[in-house]
Amino acid sequence: MLDEIRGALYIAKKDLKEYYLKPPTVSWGIAFPLVFAFAFMLRGWDKLWLASGLLTLSLFFGSTSMSAASIVFERRMKSFERLLLFPISYFGVAWGKSLSSFFFGLLSSIPTVMIIQLFLSISPHNPVLLALCIVGSALQFSSMGVLLAFAVKDPAQAMTIFNTIRFPMIFLCDVIIPVSKLPKYLSPITLAMPLTYSVEAIRYALIGNYDIVPPQISIPITFISFFVFLYLAEVLIKRSIP
Amino acid sequence: MDAIVVENLTKYYGDLLAVNGISFSVKWGELFGFLGPNGAGKTTTVRMLCGLTKISSGEAYVAGYSPIRELKLVKKVIGLVPDTSNLYPELTCWDNLIFTGEMYGLGREERVRRARELLEFFGLLDKKDSKFDQLSKGQKRKLTLAAALMHRPRILFLDEPTIGLDVRSRRMIWNMIRELNESGLTIFLTTHNIYEAFNLCDRIAVINRGEIIANGSPAELKRRFSGSEVLEVSFDGKMSVEEISRIPGVIKASRSGESFMIVVSDPLSVMEEIVRKAKSKGISLNYVNLRGADAEEVFLRIIGDADA
């Protein structure tokens, strides 16, 4: 077990060293959520309500962009196979990839937090719970990114496919439009999206209320889905071996 | 138990049979060559032994461990240099080696010492801080080889180690492979380069269309499969390939510039007949040379016999 943790941490460290300045990571992981947050804070309607969505969005884009860049690039260059040769389990490899995305997600959310603070100067409703929700959300997005990166068949199309999945989520998952105000027929889709639970959890921890999913449900779901996505990523890695 | 034992190893990709029930073994300390044309099943075999490709059926043991049931143990004792130099392009040479050491659980001091030692051995110490991406093809190959040696593996798999390299780099890598083998490392080398296999390896298995069609030392293979010699002759007048081909005892004749290359089973009687024929045409011989068949001719003979 210790070997697995150590291996995962080394993979994460290597990824951060190698990919933090890659153009797709910077543009989609840092620049896009930052510009998005700035635009909404300037012209937004209910800034306090929007803040949690924007913070979650920066975690979401930061984490998933890192997985997209690191895994897809390595699969294309055949260097991903190196990881499969090390004496570490496939779960350990998925975990390592997920950890680098997690750390990058946390780092990339800092500029958004600064923008929010600049406009609002919020003191969180429950700071400890907020920290827990941020960690849970970043974990959830990082393993989701890893899973998607393995599911993409053609690495050259990865970012397009990632954005095809990510962009609709901005509008369906409580980030800028309350789920309760969306047409009823969209509810099943909204509730199937992991981003919804993270936004709801972070919103509760930040401002003390939520839209449709109470924190007793949304917070555990962020952590549970982290493990589910990670397990599925392990299955995909196993399947990728011809 | 031998370093590598393979019994009836088979690999199907869907309906395609890539490796067809091959069996062989590699002794400890041996430099074993797996020679075959492109698509013969060499890389598939190596990948199965290293756990990068699933085994369809059969058994294999690497250092006594099964890649099917004890993959983690196999991974600890092997090093693989794949056919493409696949280290991390944005990391420096140093960071690539250190990361490899970390993943194999080497302690901090040991990783640093080993990385320095390997960079020195491969003549890359001055490139320590260069990114992998900035290295030449030959240097990339050397660093990939160095990374495979970081954890002091007991068995090293080299998949086409000199593919795409210029003559100088190729010879440099050959010397390093020899040196590593002399230090006691067991090496399994796949190649389609006949000279590489015949000049480097202690023993060679020739694989074609997923089947091993010959196995032995380079000298044994030459003895077993040559069965013929090559007569090189040139004349000061006109002589055609067809005329030479008709001489009894000539297996194959071809023209190479001014000379004729004649593969013969009985050189003396063929030589007599050539001299007689030349005399009757009023021409004489300029040059005569008799030599044994070279590695390429032996290889073509092996492949040819198997295809026949």
Coordinates of C-alpha atoms in Angstrom, one line a residue:
Chain A
M1 CA 0.0 0.0 0.0
L2 CA 2.8 2.4 0.9
D3 CA 4.5 1.6 -2.4
E4 CA 1.3 2.5 -4.2
I5 CA 0.9 5.8 -2.4
R6 CA 4.5 6.7 -3.0
G7 CA 4.3 5.7 -6.7
A8 CA 1.1 7.8 -7.1
L9 CA 2.7 10.8 -5.5
Y10 CA 5.8 10.5 -7.7
I11 CA 3.6 10.3 -10.8
A12 CA 1.8 13.4 -9.6
K13 CA 5.0 15.3 -9.0
K14 CA 6.3 14.3 -12.4
D15 CA 3.1 15.4 -14.2
L16 CA 3.0 18.8 -12.4
K17 CA 6.7 19.4 -13.4
E18 CA 6.0 18.4 -17.0
Y19 CA 2.6 19.7 -17.9
Y20 CA 1.8 22.8 -15.7
L21 CA 3.0 25.1 -18.5
K22 CA 1.6 23.2 -21.5
P23 CA -0.6 25.5 -23.6
P24 CA -3.9 23.4 -23.2
T25 CA -3.4 23.3 -19.4
V26 CA -2.8 27.0 -19.1
S27 CA -5.5 28.1 -21.6
W28 CA -8.3 25.8 -20.5
G29 CA -7.2 25.2 -16.9
I30 CA -6.4 28.7 -15.8
A31 CA -7.1 31.4 -18.4
F32 CA -10.7 30.3 -19.3
P33 CA -12.1 30.0 -15.8
L34 CA -10.4 33.2 -14.8
V35 CA -11.8 35.2 -17.7
F36 CA -15.2 33.6 -17.1
A37 CA -15.1 34.5 -13.4
F38 CA -14.0 38.1 -14.2
A39 CA -16.8 38.6 -16.8
F40 CA -19.5 37.3 -14.5
M41 CA -18.3 39.2 -11.5
L42 CA -18.3 42.4 -13.6
R43 CA -21.8 41.9 -15.0
G44 CA -23.3 39.2 -12.8
W45 CA -26.8 39.5 -11.3
D46 CA -26.4 37.8 -7.9
K47 CA -22.6 37.9 -7.3
L48 CA -22.9 36.0 -4.0
W49 CA -24.9 33.2 -5.6
L50 CA -22.5 33.1 -8.6
A51 CA -19.3 33.0 -6.5
S52 CA -19.7 29.3 -5.6
G53 CA -20.5 28.3 -9.2
L54 CA -17.4 30.2 -10.5
L55 CA -15.2 28.7 -7.8
T56 CA -16.4 25.2 -8.7
L57 CA -16.0 25.9 -12.4
S58 CA -12.3 26.9 -11.9
L59 CA -11.7 23.6 -10.0
F60 CA -13.5 21.7 -12.7
F61 CA -11.6 23.2 -15.7
G62 CA -8.3 23.2 -13.8
S63 CA -8.5 19.5 -12.8
T64 CA -9.9 18.1 -16.0
S65 CA -7.5 20.1 -18.3
M66 CA -4.5 18.7 -16.5
S67 CA -5.7 15.1 -17.0
A68 CA -6.6 15.8 -20.6
A69 CA -3.1 17.2 -21.2
S70 CA -1.0 14.7 -19.3
I71 CA -2.8 11.4 -20.2
V72 CA -3.7 12.2 -23.7
F73 CA -0.3 13.5 -24.5
E74 CA 1.5 10.6 -23.0
R75 CA -0.8 8.1 -24.8
R76 CA 0.1 9.8 -28.1
M77 CA 3.8 9.8 -27.3
K78 CA 3.7 6.2 -26.1
S79 CA 5.3 7.3 -22.8
F80 CA 2.2 6.3 -20.9
E81 CA 3.4 2.7 -21.3
R82 CA 6.4 3.5 -19.2
L83 CA 4.0 3.9 -16.2
L84 CA 2.6 0.5 -16.9
L85 CA 6.1 -1.0 -16.7
F86 CA 6.7 0.2 -13.2
P87 CA 5.9 -2.1 -10.3
I88 CA 2.7 -0.3 -9.4
S89 CA -0.9 -1.3 -9.9
Y90 CA -3.1 0.2 -12.6
F91 CA -5.2 1.7 -9.8
G92 CA -2.0 3.4 -8.5
V93 CA -1.3 4.8 -12.0
A94 CA -4.9 6.2 -12.2
W95 CA -4.5 7.6 -8.7
G96 CA -1.2 9.3 -9.6
K97 CA -2.7 10.9 -12.6
S98 CA -5.7 11.9 -10.6
L99 CA -3.5 13.5 -7.9
S100 CA -1.6 15.7 -10.4
S101 CA -5.0 16.9 -11.7
F102 CA -6.2 17.5 -8.1
F103 CA -3.2 19.6 -7.2
F104 CA -3.4 21.6 -10.4
G105 CA -7.2 22.1 -9.9
L106 CA -6.5 23.6 -6.5
L107 CA -3.8 25.8 -7.8
S108 CA -5.7 27.0 -10.8
S109 CA -8.7 28.0 -8.6
I110 CA -6.5 30.5 -6.6
P111 CA -6.8 33.3 -9.2
T112 CA -10.6 32.9 -9.3
V113 CA -10.8 33.0 -5.5
M114 CA -8.8 36.3 -5.7
I115 CA -11.2 37.7 -8.2
I116 CA -14.2 36.7 -6.1
Q117 CA -12.6 38.2 -3.0
L118 CA -11.9 41.4 -5.0
F119 CA -15.6 41.9 -5.8
L120 CA -17.3 40.4 -2.7
S121 CA -15.0 40.0 0.3
I122 CA -17.0 37.0 1.5
S123 CA -16.4 35.2 4.8
P124 CA -17.5 31.6 4.2
H125 CA -20.6 30.3 6.1
N126 CA -18.5 27.3 7.2
P127 CA -14.8 27.5 6.4
V128 CA -13.9 23.9 7.4
L129 CA -16.8 22.5 5.4
L130 CA -15.8 24.7 2.5
A131 CA -12.2 23.3 2.6
L132 CA -13.7 19.8 2.7
C133 CA -16.0 20.5 -0.3
I134 CA -13.2 22.1 -2.3
V135 CA -11.0 19.0 -1.7
G136 CA -13.9 16.6 -2.5
S137 CA -14.8 18.5 -5.7
A138 CA -11.2 18.7 -6.9
L139 CA -10.9 14.9 -6.3
Q140 CA -14.1 14.2 -8.1
F141 CA -13.1 16.3 -11.1
S142 CA -9.6 15.0 -11.2
S143 CA -10.7 11.3 -11.4
M144 CA -13.5 12.3 -13.8
G145 CA -10.8 13.9 -16.1
V146 CA -8.7 10.8 -15.8
L147 CA -11.6 8.6 -16.8
L148 CA -12.5 10.8 -19.8
A149 CA -8.9 10.9 -20.9
F150 CA -8.8 7.1 -21.1
A151 CA -12.2 6.9 -22.7
V152 CA -11.1 9.2 -25.6
K153 CA -10.2 7.0 -28.5
D154 CA -8.4 9.5 -30.6
P155 CA -6.0 11.6 -28.5
A156 CA -5.8 14.4 -31.2
Q157 CA -9.5 15.0 -30.6
A158 CA -9.3 15.0 -26.8
M159 CA -9.7 18.7 -26.0
T160 CA -12.7 19.0 -28.4
I161 CA -14.3 16.0 -26.8
F162 CA -13.6 17.3 -23.3
N163 CA -15.1 20.7 -24.1
T164 CA -18.2 19.1 -25.7
I165 CA -18.8 17.5 -22.4
R166 CA -17.7 20.4 -20.2
F167 CA -19.5 23.3 -21.8
P168 CA -23.1 22.0 -21.5
M169 CA -22.3 21.3 -17.9
I170 CA -21.7 25.0 -17.2
F171 CA -25.4 25.6 -18.1
L172 CA -27.0 22.5 -16.7
C173 CA -25.2 22.1 -13.4
D174 CA -26.2 25.1 -11.3
V175 CA -23.1 27.1 -12.1
I176 CA -24.8 30.2 -13.6
I177 CA -28.4 29.2 -13.8
P178 CA -30.2 27.7 -10.7
V179 CA -31.2 24.1 -11.4
S180 CA -34.7 24.9 -10.0
K181 CA -35.2 27.4 -12.8
L182 CA -34.4 24.9 -15.6
P183 CA -37.2 23.1 -17.4
K184 CA -38.3 20.0 -15.4
Y185 CA -37.3 17.6 -18.3
L186 CA -33.7 18.6 -17.8
S187 CA -33.6 17.5 -14.2
P188 CA -32.5 13.9 -14.8
I189 CA -29.6 15.2 -16.9
T190 CA -28.7 17.7 -14.2
L191 CA -28.8 15.2 -11.5
A192 CA -26.6 12.8 -13.5
M193 CA -23.8 15.4 -13.8
P194 CA -21.2 15.3 -11.0
L195 CA -20.6 19.1 -11.3
T196 CA -24.1 19.7 -9.9
Y197 CA -23.2 18.1 -6.5
S198 CA -20.0 20.0 -6.2
V199 CA -21.6 23.3 -7.0
E200 CA -24.3 22.6 -4.5
A201 CA -21.9 21.5 -1.8
I202 CA -19.6 24.4 -2.2
R203 CA -22.5 26.8 -2.3
Y204 CA -23.8 25.5 1.0
A205 CA -20.4 25.8 2.6
L206 CA -19.9 29.3 1.2
I207 CA -23.2 31.0 1.6
G208 CA -25.3 28.6 3.8
N209 CA -27.9 27.6 1.3
Y210 CA -28.4 25.3 -1.7
D211 CA -30.7 25.0 -4.7
I212 CA -32.0 21.4 -4.8
V213 CA -29.4 19.0 -3.4
P214 CA -28.9 19.2 0.4
P215 CA -25.3 19.0 1.7
Q216 CA -25.9 15.7 3.4
I217 CA -26.2 14.2 -0.1
S218 CA -24.0 16.5 -2.3
I219 CA -20.9 16.3 -0.1
P220 CA -20.7 12.5 0.2
I221 CA -21.4 12.2 -3.5
T222 CA -18.3 14.2 -4.4
F223 CA -16.1 11.7 -2.5
I224 CA -18.0 8.6 -3.6
S225 CA -17.8 9.6 -7.3
F226 CA -14.0 10.2 -6.9
F227 CA -13.6 6.5 -6.1
V228 CA -16.1 5.3 -8.7
F229 CA -14.4 7.3 -11.5
L230 CA -11.0 6.1 -10.3
Y231 CA -12.2 2.5 -10.3
L232 CA -13.6 2.9 -13.8
A233 CA -10.4 4.5 -15.0
E234 CA -8.5 1.4 -13.7
V235 CA -10.9 -0.8 -15.7
L236 CA -10.2 1.3 -18.8
I237 CA -6.5 1.0 -18.3
K238 CA -6.7 -2.7 -18.0
R239 CA -8.9 -2.9 -21.1
S240 CA -6.4 -0.7 -23.1
I241 CA -3.9 -3.6 -22.8
P242 CA -4.3 -5.5 -26.1
Chain B
M1 CA 15.3 -22.3 -13.9
D2 CA 16.5 -20.3 -16.9
A3 CA 16.2 -16.5 -17.1
I4 CA 13.3 -16.8 -19.6
V5 CA 11.2 -19.9 -20.3
V6 CA 8.5 -19.7 -22.9
E7 CA 6.1 -22.6 -23.6
N8 CA 3.6 -22.6 -26.4
L9 CA 3.1 -18.9 -26.2
T10 CA 0.3 -17.7 -28.4
K11 CA -1.2 -14.3 -29.2
Y12 CA -4.3 -13.5 -31.1
Y13 CA -5.4 -10.0 -32.0
G14 CA -9.0 -10.7 -32.7
D15 CA -8.8 -13.3 -35.5
L16 CA -5.3 -12.5 -36.4
L17 CA -2.7 -15.0 -35.1
A18 CA 0.4 -12.9 -34.3
V19 CA 2.4 -15.5 -32.3
N20 CA 1.8 -19.1 -32.9
G21 CA 2.7 -21.4 -30.0
I22 CA 6.4 -20.5 -29.7
S23 CA 8.7 -22.2 -27.1
F24 CA 12.2 -21.2 -26.2
S25 CA 14.4 -20.5 -23.2
V26 CA 17.1 -18.0 -22.5
K27 CA 19.9 -18.8 -20.1
W28 CA 21.2 -16.4 -17.4
G29 CA 23.9 -14.1 -18.6
E30 CA 23.1 -14.9 -22.3
L31 CA 22.7 -12.3 -25.0
F32 CA 19.7 -13.8 -26.9
G33 CA 18.6 -12.5 -30.2
F34 CA 15.1 -12.7 -31.6
L35 CA 15.6 -12.1 -35.3
G36 CA 12.8 -11.7 -37.8
P37 CA 11.3 -9.5 -40.5
N38 CA 8.9 -6.7 -39.7
G39 CA 5.5 -8.1 -38.5
A40 CA 7.0 -11.5 -37.5
G41 CA 5.8 -11.3 -33.9
K42 CA 9.0 -10.1 -32.2
T43 CA 7.6 -7.1 -30.4
T44 CA 4.4 -8.9 -29.5
T45 CA 6.5 -11.6 -27.8
V46 CA 8.5 -9.0 -25.8
R47 CA 5.4 -7.2 -24.8
M48 CA 3.8 -10.4 -23.6
L49 CA 6.8 -11.2 -21.5
C50 CA 6.8 -7.6 -20.0
G51 CA 3.0 -7.6 -19.3
L52 CA 2.2 -4.9 -21.9
T53 CA 0.2 -7.3 -24.0
K54 CA -2.1 -10.1 -22.7
I55 CA -1.1 -13.7 -23.4
S56 CA -3.8 -15.6 -25.3
S57 CA -2.5 -19.0 -24.3
G58 CA 0.7 -20.8 -23.2
E59 CA 3.0 -20.1 -20.4
A60 CA 6.0 -17.8 -19.8
Y61 CA 8.4 -17.4 -16.9
V62 CA 10.6 -14.4 -16.6
A63 CA 13.2 -14.7 -13.8
G64 CA 11.0 -17.5 -12.5
Y65 CA 7.9 -15.3 -12.3
S66 CA 4.8 -15.6 -14.5
P67 CA 3.7 -12.4 -16.3
I68 CA 0.2 -13.7 -16.0
R69 CA 0.0 -14.3 -12.3
E70 CA 3.0 -12.4 -10.9
L71 CA 3.3 -9.3 -13.1
K72 CA 4.4 -7.0 -10.3
L73 CA 7.4 -9.3 -9.5
V74 CA 8.3 -9.6 -13.2
K75 CA 8.3 -5.8 -13.5
K76 CA 10.7 -5.4 -10.6
V77 CA 13.4 -7.5 -12.3
I78 CA 13.1 -6.5 -15.9
G79 CA 14.1 -3.4 -17.9
L80 CA 12.6 -2.7 -21.3
V81 CA 13.8 -0.4 -24.0
P82 CA 10.9 -0.3 -26.5
D83 CA 11.3 0.3 -30.2
T84 CA 10.5 4.0 -29.7
S85 CA 12.5 6.2 -27.3
N86 CA 9.5 7.1 -25.1
L87 CA 10.9 9.1 -22.1
Y88 CA 9.2 12.3 -21.0
P89 CA 10.1 15.0 -23.5
E90 CA 9.7 18.0 -21.2
L91 CA 11.7 16.5 -18.4
T92 CA 15.5 16.8 -18.4
C93 CA 17.7 13.8 -18.7
W94 CA 18.4 14.0 -15.0
D95 CA 14.7 14.2 -14.0
N96 CA 13.8 11.4 -16.3
L97 CA 16.3 9.1 -14.6
I98 CA 15.4 10.3 -11.1
F99 CA 11.7 9.7 -11.8
T100 CA 12.4 6.2 -13.0
G101 CA 14.4 5.5 -9.9
E102 CA 11.6 6.9 -7.7
M103 CA 9.1 4.6 -9.4
Y104 CA 11.3 1.6 -8.7
G105 CA 11.6 2.6 -5.0
L106 CA 15.3 3.5 -5.0
G107 CA 16.4 5.6 -2.1
R108 CA 17.4 9.2 -2.6
E109 CA 21.1 8.7 -2.4
E110 CA 21.0 5.6 -4.6
R111 CA 18.9 7.3 -7.3
V112 CA 21.4 10.2 -7.5
R113 CA 24.4 7.9 -7.6
R114 CA 22.9 5.6 -10.2
A115 CA 21.7 8.4 -12.4
R116 CA 25.1 10.0 -12.4
E117 CA 26.8 6.6 -13.0
L118 CA 24.5 5.9 -16.0
L119 CA 24.9 9.3 -17.5
E120 CA 28.6 8.9 -17.3
F121 CA 28.5 5.4 -18.8
F122 CA 26.4 6.6 -21.8
G123 CA 28.5 9.7 -22.2
L124 CA 25.5 12.0 -21.5
L125 CA 26.7 13.7 -18.3
D126 CA 27.1 17.1 -20.2
K127 CA 23.4 16.7 -21.3
K128 CA 22.2 16.2 -17.7
D129 CA 20.1 19.4 -17.7
S130 CA 18.9 19.2 -21.3
K131 CA 15.3 18.3 -22.0
F132 CA 14.9 14.8 -23.5
D133 CA 13.2 16.5 -26.4
Q134 CA 16.4 18.4 -27.2
L135 CA 18.6 15.3 -27.6
S136 CA 19.6 13.7 -30.9
K137 CA 18.1 10.4 -31.9
G138 CA 21.2 8.4 -30.7
Q139 CA 21.3 10.3 -27.4
K140 CA 17.5 9.6 -26.9
R141 CA 18.2 5.9 -27.5
K142 CA 21.0 5.9 -25.0
L143 CA 19.0 7.7 -22.3
T144 CA 16.1 5.3 -22.8
L145 CA 18.6 2.5 -22.3
A146 CA 19.9 4.2 -19.2
A147 CA 16.4 4.6 -17.8
A148 CA 15.8 0.9 -18.3
L149 CA 18.9 0.2 -16.2
M150 CA 18.2 2.5 -13.3
H151 CA 16.9 -0.2 -11.0
R152 CA 19.7 -2.7 -12.0
P153 CA 17.3 -5.2 -13.7
R154 CA 18.3 -8.8 -13.9
I155 CA 16.9 -9.1 -17.5
L156 CA 17.0 -6.4 -20.1
F157 CA 14.6 -6.5 -23.1
L158 CA 15.8 -4.5 -26.0
D159 CA 13.3 -4.0 -28.8
E160 CA 15.0 -3.0 -32.0
P161 CA 17.6 -1.0 -30.0
T162 CA 19.4 0.5 -33.0
I163 CA 16.5 1.2 -35.4
G164 CA 16.8 4.5 -37.2
L165 CA 20.3 5.2 -35.9
D166 CA 23.3 6.2 -38.0
V167 CA 26.2 3.9 -38.3
R168 CA 28.3 5.6 -35.6
S169 CA 25.5 5.7 -33.0
R170 CA 24.6 2.1 -33.9
R171 CA 28.1 0.9 -33.2
M172 CA 28.3 2.8 -30.0
I173 CA 25.0 1.2 -28.8
W174 CA 26.4 -2.2 -29.8
N175 CA 29.5 -1.7 -27.8
M176 CA 27.4 -0.7 -24.8
I177 CA 25.1 -3.7 -25.1
R178 CA 28.2 -6.0 -25.3
E179 CA 29.7 -4.3 -22.2
L180 CA 26.4 -4.7 -20.3
N181 CA 26.2 -8.3 -21.2
E182 CA 29.8 -8.9 -20.2
S183 CA 29.0 -7.4 -16.8
G184 CA 26.5 -10.3 -16.3
L185 CA 23.2 -8.9 -17.5
T186 CA 20.9 -11.2 -19.4
I187 CA 19.7 -9.5 -22.6
F188 CA 16.8 -10.4 -24.8
L189 CA 17.3 -8.4 -28.0
T190 CA 14.8 -8.3 -30.9
T191 CA 16.0 -7.1 -34.3
H192 CA 15.4 -7.3 -38.0
N193 CA 19.0 -6.4 -38.5
I194 CA 20.8 -9.7 -39.4
Y195 CA 24.3 -8.3 -38.8
E196 CA 23.2 -7.0 -35.4
A197 CA 21.9 -10.4 -34.4
F198 CA 24.8 -12.4 -35.8
N199 CA 27.5 -10.1 -34.5
L200 CA 26.1 -9.4 -31.0
C201 CA 24.2 -12.5 -29.8
D202 CA 25.3 -15.7 -28.2
R203 CA 22.2 -17.4 -29.5
I204 CA 19.5 -16.5 -32.0
A205 CA 15.9 -17.6 -32.5
V206 CA 14.6 -16.7 -36.0
I207 CA 10.9 -15.9 -36.0
N208 CA 8.7 -15.6 -39.1
R209 CA 5.0 -15.3 -39.3
G210 CA 4.6 -15.9 -35.6
E211 CA 6.6 -19.1 -35.5
I212 CA 10.2 -19.9 -34.5
I213 CA 11.8 -21.5 -37.5
A214 CA 15.4 -21.8 -36.3
N215 CA 17.3 -21.6 -33.1
G216 CA 21.0 -21.8 -32.3
S217 CA 24.3 -19.9 -32.0
P218 CA 25.2 -17.8 -35.0
A219 CA 27.9 -20.3 -36.0
E220 CA 25.5 -23.2 -35.7
L221 CA 22.9 -21.4 -37.9
K222 CA 25.5 -20.6 -40.5
R223 CA 26.7 -24.3 -40.5
R224 CA 23.2 -25.7 -40.6
F225 CA 21.6 -23.4 -43.1
S226 CA 24.4 -22.2 -45.4
G227 CA 25.2 -25.6 -47.0
S228 CA 26.7 -23.5 -49.8
E229 CA 29.4 -21.1 -50.7
V230 CA 29.6 -18.0 -52.8
L231 CA 31.9 -17.8 -55.8
E232 CA 32.7 -14.3 -57.0
V233 CA 34.1 -14.2 -60.6
S234 CA 34.7 -11.6 -63.3
F235 CA 35.7 -12.0 -66.9
D236 CA 37.5 -9.9 -69.5
G237 CA 34.8 -10.6 -72.1
K238 CA 31.1 -11.2 -72.4
M239 CA 29.3 -13.8 -70.2
S240 CA 25.7 -13.9 -69.2
V241 CA 23.9 -14.9 -65.9
E242 CA 21.9 -17.4 -67.9
E243 CA 25.0 -19.2 -69.1
I244 CA 26.4 -19.5 -65.6
S245 CA 23.0 -20.5 -64.1
R246 CA 23.0 -23.5 -66.5
I247 CA 26.2 -24.9 -65.0
P248 CA 25.5 -28.0 -62.8
G249 CA 26.0 -27.2 -59.1
V250 CA 25.0 -23.6 -59.4
I251 CA 22.2 -22.8 -56.9
K252 CA 21.8 -19.2 -57.9
A253 CA 23.7 -16.7 -60.0
S254 CA 23.4 -12.9 -60.1
R255 CA 25.3 -10.0 -61.4
S256 CA 26.9 -7.4 -59.2
G257 CA 28.6 -4.7 -61.3
E258 CA 31.3 -6.3 -63.3
S259 CA 31.3 -9.5 -61.2
F260 CA 29.0 -12.5 -60.9
M261 CA 27.9 -13.7 -57.5
I262 CA 27.4 -17.5 -57.8
V263 CA 25.9 -19.5 -54.9
V264 CA 27.3 -23.0 -55.3
S265 CA 27.1 -26.4 -53.6
D266 CA 30.3 -27.8 -55.1
P267 CA 32.7 -24.9 -55.8
L268 CA 35.4 -27.0 -57.4
S269 CA 33.4 -28.6 -60.2
V270 CA 31.6 -25.3 -60.8
M271 CA 34.9 -23.5 -61.0
E272 CA 36.2 -26.1 -63.5
E273 CA 33.1 -25.7 -65.7
I274 CA 33.4 -21.9 -65.6
V275 CA 37.0 -22.0 -66.7
R276 CA 36.1 -24.5 -69.5
K277 CA 33.2 -22.3 -70.6
A278 CA 35.4 -19.1 -70.6
K279 CA 38.1 -20.9 -72.7
S280 CA 35.5 -22.0 -75.2
K281 CA 34.4 -18.4 -75.6
G282 CA 37.9 -17.1 -75.9
I283 CA 37.8 -15.1 -72.7
S284 CA 39.7 -15.4 -69.5
L285 CA 38.9 -14.8 -65.8
N286 CA 39.9 -11.5 -64.2
Y287 CA 39.1 -12.2 -60.6
V288 CA 38.0 -15.3 -58.6
N289 CA 37.1 -15.4 -54.9
L290 CA 35.4 -18.1 -52.9
R291 CA 33.8 -17.3 -49.5
G292 CA 31.3 -18.8 -47.1
A293 CA 27.7 -17.5 -47.1
D294 CA 27.2 -14.4 -45.0
A295 CA 24.6 -13.8 -42.3
E296 CA 22.2 -12.2 -44.8
E297 CA 22.4 -15.2 -47.1
V298 CA 21.9 -17.6 -44.2
F299 CA 18.9 -15.6 -43.0
L300 CA 17.3 -15.5 -46.4
R301 CA 17.9 -19.3 -46.6
I302 CA 16.2 -19.9 -43.3
I303 CA 13.2 -17.7 -44.2
G304 CA 13.1 -19.1 -47.7
D305 CA 13.1 -22.7 -46.4
A306 CA 10.3 -21.9 -44.0
D307 CA 8.2 -20.2 -46.7
A308 CA 8.7 -23.0 -49.2

